[in-house]
DNA sequence: TAGCTCGGAAGTTAAACAGA
DNA sequence: CTGTTTAACTTCCGAGCTAC
């Protein structure tokens, strides 16, 4: 155990989760010369906070990134690379991302995803849905009681209505301009209260992590990105999450919870009105035609094996076509580290 | 104990590939 | 030309060291 960090300045966007979930380490695009030499955390201001604290304002500067050396030819021999199962849809291997075919929600004809038992569960028992899912800062209650067993195979317990999360969309009224939900909306599965509590706990935690992003939301303008056409280029400076900063997070986030039912497959089980409104598809379409991988246009980062995670700037499929979004997607695992769900946040939307 | 050093894990990004 | 892969490159966590 170490004593304490001497220079405990606010480390740019530290996750700080109290519940043990390891959040992604955030880092600035460029550290100043002094912080770099010290291997210390820097920030985006100049002089940076650490230099100011240490009286090094005059030497706090940036040096350009080193020119990358040419890569040696790959392809000399095959590296096995077992690719462990993560539950995360690997679009590179399964299906091509290109092609706007799924933009118009065509009925699914391929080998239908296995329908888990939880979809046959009893209809939700909604007491009184909140008039407006007012997303203030702490919309959900955090569960502190025991969380084991975390997940059961089936969802049979009565559903507990929680602020901002809905399993019934009969009351959903689309805003003008969108043409979603016509008539019957299917009843979604009913997660157990234990499951829901844990999910809510996870959502709260994710929101905490997202707040850490605010420190990164300054400096670079949205115009840096070129997302017109087919979704931007991977080398576009605006495409990198570290360069994409100019937005302030909106108060009400679109949240959805997807159940992982197998490799490259997941099914929407929960979302809030904001999410439905944003996508503009009937729930049946969402459930039957979309997995996370199909919903997200630019999903290359899914397939990476180095643990890279969202938040990312990306594009999603909506009834109005592709929309630029800034979103996170986080796996929710049980105590055996099996990915059971994904929680998908959409933080920002730009058409 | 405060402050400095630095190995290396974690995160970023641009060269090289691949395919239409 | 677009999108993907991946190795070069960067940041900074945190353990160890030194000075007081
Ligand atoms: Zn600095
Ligand atoms: Zn500095």
Coordinates of N, CA, C and O in Angstrom, one line a residue, chain A residues 115-280:
Chain A
X115 N -35.4 -17.2 -28.8 CA -36.2 -16.5 -28.0 C -36.1 -17.0 -26.6 O -36.6 -18.1 -26.3
X116 N -35.5 -16.2 -25.7 CA -35.4 -16.7 -24.3 C -36.7 -16.7 -23.6 O -37.7 -16.1 -24.0
X117 N -36.7 -17.5 -22.5 CA -38.0 -17.7 -21.8 C -38.5 -16.4 -21.2 O -39.7 -16.3 -21.0
X118 N -37.6 -15.5 -20.9 CA -38.1 -14.3 -20.2 C -39.0 -13.5 -21.0 O -39.8 -12.7 -20.5
X119 N -39.1 -13.8 -22.3 CA -40.0 -13.0 -23.1 C -41.4 -13.4 -23.0 O -42.3 -12.7 -23.4
X120 N -41.6 -14.6 -22.4 CA -42.9 -15.1 -22.3 C -43.5 -14.8 -20.9 O -44.5 -15.2 -20.5
X121 N -42.7 -14.0 -20.2 CA -43.1 -13.7 -18.8 C -44.4 -12.9 -18.7 O -44.9 -12.4 -19.7
X122 N -44.9 -12.8 -17.6 CA -46.1 -12.1 -17.3 C -46.0 -10.6 -17.7 O -44.9 -10.1 -17.7
X123 N -47.1 -10.0 -18.1 CA -47.0 -8.6 -18.5 C -46.6 -7.7 -17.3 O -46.9 -8.1 -16.1
X124 N -46.0 -6.6 -17.5 CA -45.6 -5.8 -16.4 C -46.7 -5.2 -15.7 O -47.8 -5.0 -16.2
X125 N -46.5 -5.0 -14.4 CA -47.5 -4.5 -13.5 C -47.1 -3.0 -13.3 O -46.5 -2.7 -12.3
X126 N -47.6 -2.2 -14.2 CA -47.3 -0.8 -14.1 C -48.3 -0.1 -13.2 O -49.5 -0.1 -13.5
X127 N -47.9 0.5 -12.2 CA -48.8 1.2 -11.3 C -49.1 2.6 -11.8 O -50.2 2.8 -12.3
X128 N -48.2 3.4 -11.9 CA -48.4 4.8 -12.4 C -47.2 5.3 -13.0 O -46.3 5.7 -12.3
X129 N -47.1 5.2 -14.3 CA -45.9 5.7 -15.0 C -45.8 7.2 -14.8 O -46.7 7.9 -14.9
X130 N -44.6 7.6 -14.5 CA -44.4 9.1 -14.3 C -44.7 9.9 -15.5 O -44.5 9.4 -16.7
X131 N -45.4 11.0 -15.3 CA -45.8 11.8 -16.4 C -44.6 12.2 -17.3 O -44.7 12.0 -18.5
X132 N -43.6 12.6 -16.7 CA -42.4 12.9 -17.5 C -41.2 12.2 -16.8 O -41.0 12.4 -15.6
X133 N -40.5 11.4 -17.5 CA -39.3 10.8 -16.9 C -38.3 11.9 -16.7 O -37.3 12.1 -17.4
X134 N -38.5 12.7 -15.7 CA -37.5 13.8 -15.4 C -36.2 13.3 -15.0 O -36.1 12.8 -13.9
X135 N -35.3 13.4 -15.9 CA -33.9 12.9 -15.5 C -33.2 14.0 -14.8 O -32.6 14.8 -15.5
X136 N -33.3 14.0 -13.6 CA -32.4 14.9 -12.9 C -31.1 14.2 -12.7 O -30.7 13.4 -13.6
X137 N -30.4 14.4 -11.6 CA -29.1 13.8 -11.6 C -29.2 12.4 -11.0 O -28.4 11.5 -11.5
X138 N -30.0 12.1 -10.1 CA -30.1 10.8 -9.5 C -31.5 10.2 -9.7 O -32.3 10.1 -8.8
X139 N -31.8 9.8 -10.9 CA -33.2 9.3 -11.1 C -33.5 7.9 -10.5 O -34.6 7.6 -10.3
X140 N -32.5 7.2 -10.4 CA -32.7 5.8 -9.9 C -32.2 5.7 -8.5 O -31.4 6.4 -8.0
X141 N -32.8 4.7 -7.8 CA -32.3 4.3 -6.5 C -31.3 3.3 -6.6 O -31.4 2.4 -7.4
X142 N -30.3 3.5 -5.9 CA -29.2 2.6 -5.9 C -29.4 1.4 -4.9 O -29.9 1.7 -3.8
X143 N -29.2 0.3 -5.3 CA -29.4 -0.9 -4.5 C -28.2 -1.2 -3.6 O -27.1 -1.2 -4.1
X144 N -28.4 -1.4 -2.4 CA -27.3 -1.7 -1.5 C -27.3 -3.1 -1.0 O -26.4 -3.6 -0.5
X145 N -28.5 -3.6 -1.0 CA -28.6 -5.0 -0.4 C -27.9 -6.0 -1.3 O -27.3 -5.7 -2.3
X146 N -28.0 -7.2 -0.8 CA -27.2 -8.3 -1.5 C -27.6 -8.4 -3.0 O -28.8 -8.2 -3.3
X147 N -26.7 -8.6 -3.8 CA -26.9 -8.7 -5.2 C -26.6 -10.1 -5.7 O -26.3 -10.3 -6.9
X148 N -26.7 -11.1 -4.9 CA -26.5 -12.4 -5.3 C -27.6 -13.3 -4.9 O -28.1 -13.2 -3.8
X149 N -28.1 -14.2 -5.8 CA -27.6 -14.3 -7.1 C -28.0 -13.2 -8.0 O -29.1 -12.7 -7.9
X150 N -27.1 -12.8 -8.8 CA -27.4 -11.5 -9.6 C -28.5 -11.7 -10.6 O -29.4 -10.9 -10.7
X151 N -28.3 -12.8 -11.3 CA -29.3 -13.0 -12.4 C -29.9 -14.4 -12.4 O -29.2 -15.3 -12.1
X152 N -31.1 -14.4 -12.6 CA -31.7 -15.7 -12.8 C -31.9 -15.9 -14.3 O -31.9 -15.0 -15.1
X153 N -32.2 -17.2 -14.7 CA -32.4 -17.4 -16.1 C -33.7 -16.9 -16.6 O -33.8 -16.5 -17.8
X154 N -34.6 -16.8 -15.8 CA -35.9 -16.3 -16.2 C -36.4 -15.2 -15.4 O -36.0 -15.0 -14.2
X155 N -37.2 -14.4 -16.0 CA -37.7 -13.2 -15.3 C -39.2 -13.5 -14.9 O -40.1 -13.3 -15.8
X156 N -39.4 -13.9 -13.7 CA -40.8 -14.2 -13.4 C -41.3 -13.3 -12.3 O -42.5 -13.3 -12.1
X157 N -40.5 -12.6 -11.6 CA -41.0 -11.8 -10.5 C -41.6 -10.6 -11.1 O -41.4 -10.1 -12.2
X158 N -42.5 -10.0 -10.3 CA -43.2 -8.8 -10.8 C -42.2 -7.7 -11.1 O -41.3 -7.5 -10.3
X159 N -42.5 -7.0 -12.1 CA -41.7 -5.9 -12.5 C -41.9 -4.7 -11.6 O -43.1 -4.4 -11.3
X160 N -40.9 -4.1 -11.2 CA -41.0 -2.9 -10.4 C -40.8 -1.6 -11.3 O -39.7 -1.5 -11.9
X161 N -41.7 -0.8 -11.4 CA -41.6 0.4 -12.1 C -40.5 1.3 -11.5 O -40.6 1.5 -10.3
X162 N -39.6 1.7 -12.3 CA -38.6 2.6 -11.8 C -38.6 3.9 -12.6 O -39.0 3.9 -13.8
X163 N -38.3 4.9 -12.0 CA -38.3 6.2 -12.7 C -37.5 6.2 -13.9 O -36.3 5.9 -13.9
X164 N -38.1 6.5 -15.0 CA -37.3 6.6 -16.3 C -37.1 5.3 -17.0 O -36.7 5.3 -18.2
X165 N -37.5 4.2 -16.5 CA -37.3 2.9 -17.2 C -38.7 2.4 -17.4 O -39.5 2.3 -16.5
X166 N -39.0 1.9 -18.6 CA -40.3 1.4 -18.9 C -40.2 0.1 -19.6 O -39.3 -0.2 -20.4
X167 N -41.2 -0.7 -19.3 CA -41.3 -2.0 -20.1 C -42.6 -2.0 -20.9 O -42.8 -2.9 -21.6
X168 N -43.3 -1.0 -20.8 CA -44.6 -0.9 -21.5 C -44.6 0.4 -22.3 O -44.5 1.5 -21.7
X169 N -44.9 0.3 -23.6 CA -44.9 1.5 -24.4 C -46.3 1.9 -24.9 O -46.4 2.6 -25.8
X170 N -47.3 1.3 -24.3 CA -48.6 1.6 -24.7 C -48.9 3.1 -24.6 O -49.8 3.6 -25.3
X171 N -48.3 3.7 -23.6 CA -48.6 5.1 -23.3 C -47.7 6.0 -24.1 O -47.9 7.2 -24.0
X172 N -46.8 5.4 -24.8 CA -45.9 6.3 -25.5 C -46.5 7.0 -26.6 O -47.1 6.5 -27.5
X173 N -46.3 8.3 -26.6 CA -46.8 9.2 -27.7 C -45.7 9.8 -28.4 O -44.9 10.6 -27.8
X174 N -45.5 9.4 -29.7 CA -44.3 10.0 -30.4 C -44.5 11.5 -30.6 O -45.6 12.0 -30.8
X175 N -43.4 12.2 -30.6 CA -43.5 13.6 -30.9 C -43.8 13.8 -32.4 O -43.6 12.9 -33.2
X176 N -44.3 15.0 -32.7 CA -44.6 15.2 -34.1 C -43.3 15.2 -35.0 O -42.3 15.6 -34.5
X177 N -43.5 14.6 -36.1 CA -42.3 14.5 -37.0 C -41.8 13.1 -37.0 O -41.2 12.7 -38.0
X178 N -42.1 12.3 -36.0 CA -41.7 10.9 -36.0 C -42.9 10.1 -36.3 O -44.1 10.4 -36.0
X179 N -42.7 8.9 -36.9 CA -43.8 8.0 -37.2 C -43.5 6.6 -36.6 O -43.4 5.7 -37.4
X180 N -43.5 6.5 -35.4 CA -43.2 5.2 -34.8 C -44.5 4.5 -34.3 O -45.5 4.7 -35.0
X181 N -44.3 3.8 -33.3 CA -45.4 3.0 -32.6 C -46.8 3.2 -33.2 O -47.5 4.1 -32.8
X182 N -47.1 2.3 -34.0 CA -48.5 2.3 -34.5 C -49.3 1.2 -33.8 O -49.0 0.0 -34.1
X183 N -50.2 1.5 -32.9 CA -51.0 0.5 -32.3 C -50.3 -0.4 -31.3 O -49.7 0.1 -30.4
X184 N -50.5 -1.6 -31.5 CA -50.1 -2.6 -30.5 C -48.6 -2.6 -30.3 O -47.8 -2.8 -31.2
X185 N -48.2 -2.4 -29.1 CA -46.8 -2.5 -28.8 C -46.6 -3.8 -27.9 O -47.4 -4.0 -27.0
X186 N -45.7 -4.6 -28.3 CA -45.6 -5.8 -27.6 C -45.1 -5.6 -26.1 O -44.5 -4.6 -25.8
X187 N -45.5 -6.6 -25.3 CA -45.1 -6.5 -23.9 C -43.7 -7.1 -23.8 O -43.4 -8.2 -24.3
X188 N -42.9 -6.4 -23.2 CA -41.5 -6.8 -23.1 C -41.4 -7.8 -21.9 O -42.4 -8.0 -21.2
X189 N -40.3 -8.4 -21.8 CA -40.0 -9.3 -20.7 C -40.1 -8.6 -19.4 O -40.0 -7.3 -19.3
X190 N -40.3 -9.3 -18.4 CA -40.4 -8.7 -17.0 C -39.2 -9.2 -16.2 O -39.2 -10.3 -15.7
X191 N -38.2 -8.4 -16.1 CA -37.1 -8.8 -15.3 C -37.5 -8.9 -13.8 O -38.4 -8.2 -13.3
X192 N -36.8 -9.7 -13.1 CA -37.0 -9.8 -11.7 C -36.6 -8.5 -11.0 O -35.8 -7.7 -11.5
X193 N -37.1 -8.3 -9.8 CA -36.7 -7.1 -9.1 C -35.2 -7.1 -8.8 O -34.6 -6.0 -8.9
X194 N -34.7 -8.2 -8.6 CA -33.3 -8.3 -8.3 C -32.5 -7.9 -9.5 O -31.6 -7.1 -9.4
X195 N -32.9 -8.4 -10.7 CA -32.2 -8.1 -11.9 C -32.3 -6.6 -12.2 O -31.4 -5.9 -12.5
X196 N -33.6 -6.1 -12.0 CA -33.8 -4.7 -12.3 C -32.9 -3.8 -11.3 O -32.3 -2.8 -11.7
X197 N -32.9 -4.2 -10.1 CA -32.1 -3.4 -9.1 C -30.7 -3.4 -9.5 O -30.0 -2.3 -9.4
X198 N -30.2 -4.5 -9.9 CA -28.8 -4.5 -10.3 C -28.6 -3.7 -11.5 O -27.6 -2.9 -11.6
X199 N -29.5 -3.8 -12.5 CA -29.3 -2.9 -13.7 C -29.4 -1.5 -13.3 O -28.6 -0.7 -13.8
X200 N -30.3 -1.1 -12.5 CA -30.4 0.3 -12.1 C -29.1 0.7 -11.4 O -28.6 1.8 -11.6
X201 N -28.6 -0.2 -10.6 CA -27.3 0.1 -10.0 C -26.3 0.4 -11.0 O -25.5 1.3 -10.9
X202 N -26.3 -0.5 -12.0 CA -25.3 -0.3 -13.1 C -25.5 1.0 -13.8 O -24.5 1.7 -14.2
X203 N -26.7 1.3 -14.1 CA -27.0 2.5 -14.8 C -26.5 3.7 -14.0 O -25.9 4.7 -14.6
X204 N -26.8 3.7 -12.7 CA -26.3 4.8 -11.9 C -24.8 4.9 -12.0 O -24.3 6.0 -12.1
X205 N -24.2 3.8 -12.0 CA -22.7 3.8 -12.0 C -22.2 4.4 -13.3 O -21.3 5.1 -13.4
X206 N -22.9 3.9 -14.4 CA -22.5 4.4 -15.7 C -22.7 5.9 -15.8 O -21.9 6.7 -16.4
X207 N -23.7 6.4 -15.2 CA -24.0 7.8 -15.2 C -22.9 8.6 -14.5 O -22.4 9.6 -14.9
X208 N -22.5 8.0 -13.4 CA -21.3 8.6 -12.6 C -20.1 8.7 -13.5 O -19.4 9.7 -13.6
X209 N -19.9 7.6 -14.2 CA -18.7 7.6 -15.1 C -18.8 8.6 -16.2 O -17.9 9.3 -16.6
X210 N -20.1 8.7 -16.7 CA -20.2 9.7 -17.8 C -20.0 11.1 -17.3 O -19.6 12.0 -18.1
X211 N -20.2 11.4 -16.1 CA -20.0 12.7 -15.6 C -18.5 13.0 -15.6 O -18.1 14.2 -15.8
X212 N -17.7 12.0 -15.5 CA -16.3 12.2 -15.6 C -15.9 12.7 -17.0 O -14.8 13.3 -17.2
X213 N -16.8 12.5 -18.0 CA -16.4 12.9 -19.3 C -16.5 14.4 -19.5 O -15.9 14.9 -20.4
X214 N -17.2 15.0 -18.6 CA -17.4 16.4 -18.8 C -16.0 17.2 -18.9 O -15.9 18.2 -19.5
X215 N -15.1 16.6 -18.2 CA -13.8 17.3 -18.2 C -13.1 17.3 -19.6 O -12.2 18.0 -19.9
X216 N -13.6 16.3 -20.3 CA -13.1 16.2 -21.7 C -13.9 17.0 -22.7 O -13.5 17.2 -23.8
X217 N -15.0 17.5 -22.2 CA -15.9 18.2 -23.2 C -15.5 19.7 -23.3 O -16.3 20.5 -23.0
X218 N -14.4 19.9 -23.8 CA -14.0 21.3 -24.0 C -12.9 21.4 -25.0 O -12.0 20.5 -25.0
X219 N -12.9 22.4 -25.7 CA -11.7 22.7 -26.6 C -11.9 22.4 -28.0 O -11.8 23.3 -28.8
X220 N -12.2 21.2 -28.4 CA -12.3 20.9 -29.8 C -13.7 21.0 -30.4 O -14.7 20.7 -29.7
X221 N -13.8 21.6 -31.5 CA -15.2 21.8 -32.0 C -15.7 20.6 -32.8 O -14.9 19.8 -33.4
X222 N -17.0 20.6 -32.9 CA -17.6 19.5 -33.6 C -17.3 19.5 -35.1 O -17.3 18.5 -35.7
X223 N -17.0 20.6 -35.6 CA -16.7 20.7 -37.0 C -15.5 20.0 -37.4 O -15.3 19.7 -38.6
X224 N -14.7 19.6 -36.5 CA -13.5 18.8 -36.8 C -13.9 17.5 -37.5 O -13.2 16.9 -38.2
X225 N -15.0 17.0 -37.1 CA -15.4 15.7 -37.6 C -16.1 15.8 -38.9 O -16.8 16.7 -39.2
X226 N -15.8 14.8 -39.7 CA -16.5 14.7 -41.0 C -17.3 13.4 -41.0 O -16.9 12.3 -41.3
X227 N -18.5 13.6 -40.6 CA -19.4 12.4 -40.5 C -20.4 12.4 -41.6 O -21.3 11.5 -41.6
X228 N -20.3 13.2 -42.5 CA -21.3 13.2 -43.6 C -20.9 12.0 -44.5 O -19.8 11.4 -44.4
X229 N -21.8 11.6 -45.3 CA -21.6 10.5 -46.1 C -21.8 9.2 -45.3 O -22.7 9.0 -44.7
X230 N -20.8 8.4 -45.3 CA -20.9 7.0 -44.8 C -20.4 6.9 -43.4 O -20.0 5.8 -43.0
X231 N -20.3 8.0 -42.7 CA -20.0 7.8 -41.3 C -18.6 8.2 -40.9 O -18.1 7.8 -39.9
X232 N -18.0 8.9 -41.7 CA -16.7 9.4 -41.3 C -15.6 8.5 -41.5 O -15.8 7.3 -41.9
X233 N -14.4 8.9 -41.3 CA -13.2 8.1 -41.5 C -12.6 7.8 -40.2 O -12.6 8.6 -39.3
X234 N -12.0 6.6 -40.1 CA -11.4 6.3 -38.8 C -10.2 7.1 -38.5 O -9.8 7.3 -37.4
X235 N -9.6 7.7 -39.5 CA -8.5 8.6 -39.3 C -8.9 10.1 -39.1 O -8.0 10.9 -38.9
X236 N -10.1 10.3 -39.2 CA -10.6 11.7 -39.0 C -10.3 12.1 -37.6 O -10.7 11.4 -36.6
X237 N -9.7 13.2 -37.4 CA -9.3 13.7 -36.1 C -10.6 13.9 -35.2 O -10.5 13.7 -34.0
X238 N -11.6 14.2 -35.8 CA -12.8 14.4 -35.1 C -13.5 13.1 -34.6 O -14.4 13.1 -33.8
X239 N -13.0 12.1 -35.2 CA -13.7 10.8 -34.9 C -13.2 10.2 -33.6 O -13.9 9.5 -32.9
X240 N -12.1 10.6 -33.2 CA -11.5 10.1 -31.9 C -12.3 10.6 -30.8 O -12.6 11.8 -30.7
X241 N -12.6 9.8 -29.8 CA -13.3 10.3 -28.6 C -12.6 11.3 -27.9 O -13.1 12.2 -27.3
X242 N -11.3 11.3 -28.0 CA -10.5 12.2 -27.2 C -10.5 13.6 -27.9 O -10.1 14.6 -27.3
X243 N -10.9 13.6 -29.1 CA -10.9 14.9 -29.8 C -12.3 15.5 -29.9 O -12.5 16.6 -30.5
X244 N -13.2 14.8 -29.4 CA -14.6 15.1 -29.7 C -15.2 15.7 -28.4 O -15.6 15.0 -27.5
X245 N -15.2 17.0 -28.3 CA -15.3 17.5 -26.9 C -16.4 18.6 -26.8 O -16.6 19.1 -25.7
X246 N -16.9 19.1 -27.9 CA -17.5 20.4 -27.7 C -18.9 20.4 -27.1 O -19.5 21.4 -26.8
X247 N -19.4 19.2 -26.9 CA -20.8 19.2 -26.4 C -20.9 19.1 -24.9 O -20.0 18.6 -24.2
X248 N -21.9 19.6 -24.4 CA -22.3 19.4 -23.0 C -23.3 18.3 -23.0 O -24.2 18.2 -23.8
X249 N -23.1 17.4 -22.0 CA -24.1 16.3 -21.9 C -25.5 16.8 -21.7 O -25.7 17.7 -20.9
X250 N -26.4 16.2 -22.3 CA -27.8 16.6 -22.1 C -28.2 16.0 -20.8 O -27.7 15.0 -20.3
X251 N -29.3 16.6 -20.3 CA -29.8 16.1 -19.0 C -30.4 14.8 -19.1 O -30.2 13.9 -18.3
X252 N -31.3 14.7 -20.1 CA -32.0 13.4 -20.2 C -31.4 12.5 -21.2 O -31.2 12.9 -22.4
X253 N -30.9 11.4 -20.7 CA -30.2 10.5 -21.6 C -31.2 9.4 -22.1 O -32.1 9.1 -21.5
X254 N -30.9 9.0 -23.3 CA -31.6 7.8 -23.8 C -30.9 6.6 -23.3 O -29.7 6.4 -23.5
X255 N -31.6 5.7 -22.6 CA -31.1 4.5 -22.0 C -31.8 3.3 -22.5 O -33.0 3.3 -22.7
X256 N -31.0 2.3 -22.8 CA -31.6 1.0 -23.2 C -30.8 -0.1 -22.6 O -29.6 0.0 -22.4
X257 N -31.4 -1.2 -22.3 CA -30.8 -2.3 -21.8 C -31.0 -3.5 -22.7 O -32.2 -3.8 -23.1
X258 N -30.0 -4.2 -23.0 CA -30.1 -5.3 -24.0 C -29.6 -6.5 -23.3 O -28.6 -6.6 -22.7
X259 N -30.4 -7.6 -23.6 CA -30.0 -8.9 -23.0 C -29.2 -9.6 -24.0 O -29.5 -9.7 -25.2
X260 N -28.1 -10.1 -23.5 CA -27.2 -10.8 -24.3 C -27.6 -12.3 -24.4 O -27.7 -13.0 -23.4
X261 N -28.0 -12.7 -25.6 CA -28.5 -14.0 -25.8 C -27.6 -14.8 -26.7 O -28.0 -15.8 -27.3
X262 N -26.4 -14.5 -26.8 CA -25.5 -15.3 -27.6 C -24.5 -14.4 -28.4 O -24.7 -13.2 -28.5
X263 N -23.6 -15.0 -29.0 CA -22.6 -14.3 -29.7 C -23.3 -13.5 -30.8 O -24.1 -14.0 -31.6
X264 N -22.9 -12.3 -30.9 CA -23.5 -11.4 -31.9 C -25.0 -11.2 -31.8 O -25.6 -10.7 -32.8
X265 N -25.6 -11.6 -30.7 CA -27.0 -11.4 -30.6 C -27.3 -10.8 -29.3 O -26.7 -11.1 -28.3
X266 N -28.2 -9.8 -29.3 CA -28.8 -9.3 -28.1 C -30.1 -8.7 -28.4 O -30.4 -8.4 -29.5
X267 N -30.9 -8.6 -27.4 CA -32.3 -8.2 -27.6 C -32.6 -7.1 -26.6 O -32.3 -7.2 -25.4
X268 N -33.3 -6.2 -27.1 CA -33.7 -5.0 -26.3 C -34.7 -5.5 -25.2 O -35.7 -6.1 -25.6
X269 N -34.4 -5.2 -24.0 CA -35.4 -5.6 -22.9 C -35.9 -4.3 -22.2 O -37.0 -4.4 -21.7
X270 N -35.2 -3.3 -22.2 CA -35.6 -2.1 -21.4 C -35.1 -0.9 -22.2 O -34.0 -0.8 -22.7
X271 N -35.9 0.2 -22.1 CA -35.4 1.5 -22.5 C -36.4 2.5 -22.0 O -37.5 2.2 -21.6
X272 N -36.0 3.7 -22.1 CA -36.9 4.8 -21.6 C -37.5 5.5 -22.8 O -37.2 5.2 -24.0
X273 N -38.4 6.3 -22.6 CA -39.1 7.0 -23.7 C -38.2 7.7 -24.6 O -38.4 7.8 -25.8
X274 N -37.2 8.3 -24.0 CA -36.2 9.1 -24.8 C -35.6 8.2 -25.9 O -35.4 8.6 -27.0
X275 N -35.3 7.0 -25.5 CA -34.7 6.1 -26.5 C -35.7 5.8 -27.6 O -35.3 5.8 -28.8
X276 N -36.9 5.4 -27.2 CA -37.9 5.1 -28.3 C -38.1 6.3 -29.2 O -38.1 6.2 -30.4
X277 N -38.2 7.5 -28.6 CA -38.4 8.7 -29.3 C -37.2 9.0 -30.3 O -37.4 9.4 -31.4
X278 N -36.1 8.7 -29.8 CA -34.9 9.0 -30.6 C -34.9 8.0 -31.8 O -34.6 8.5 -33.0
X279 N -35.2 6.8 -31.6 CA -35.0 5.8 -32.8 C -36.2 5.9 -33.7 O -36.1 5.7 -34.9
X280 N -37.4 6.2 -33.1 CA -38.6 6.4 -34.0 C -39.1 5.1 -34.6 O -39.9 5.1 -35.5

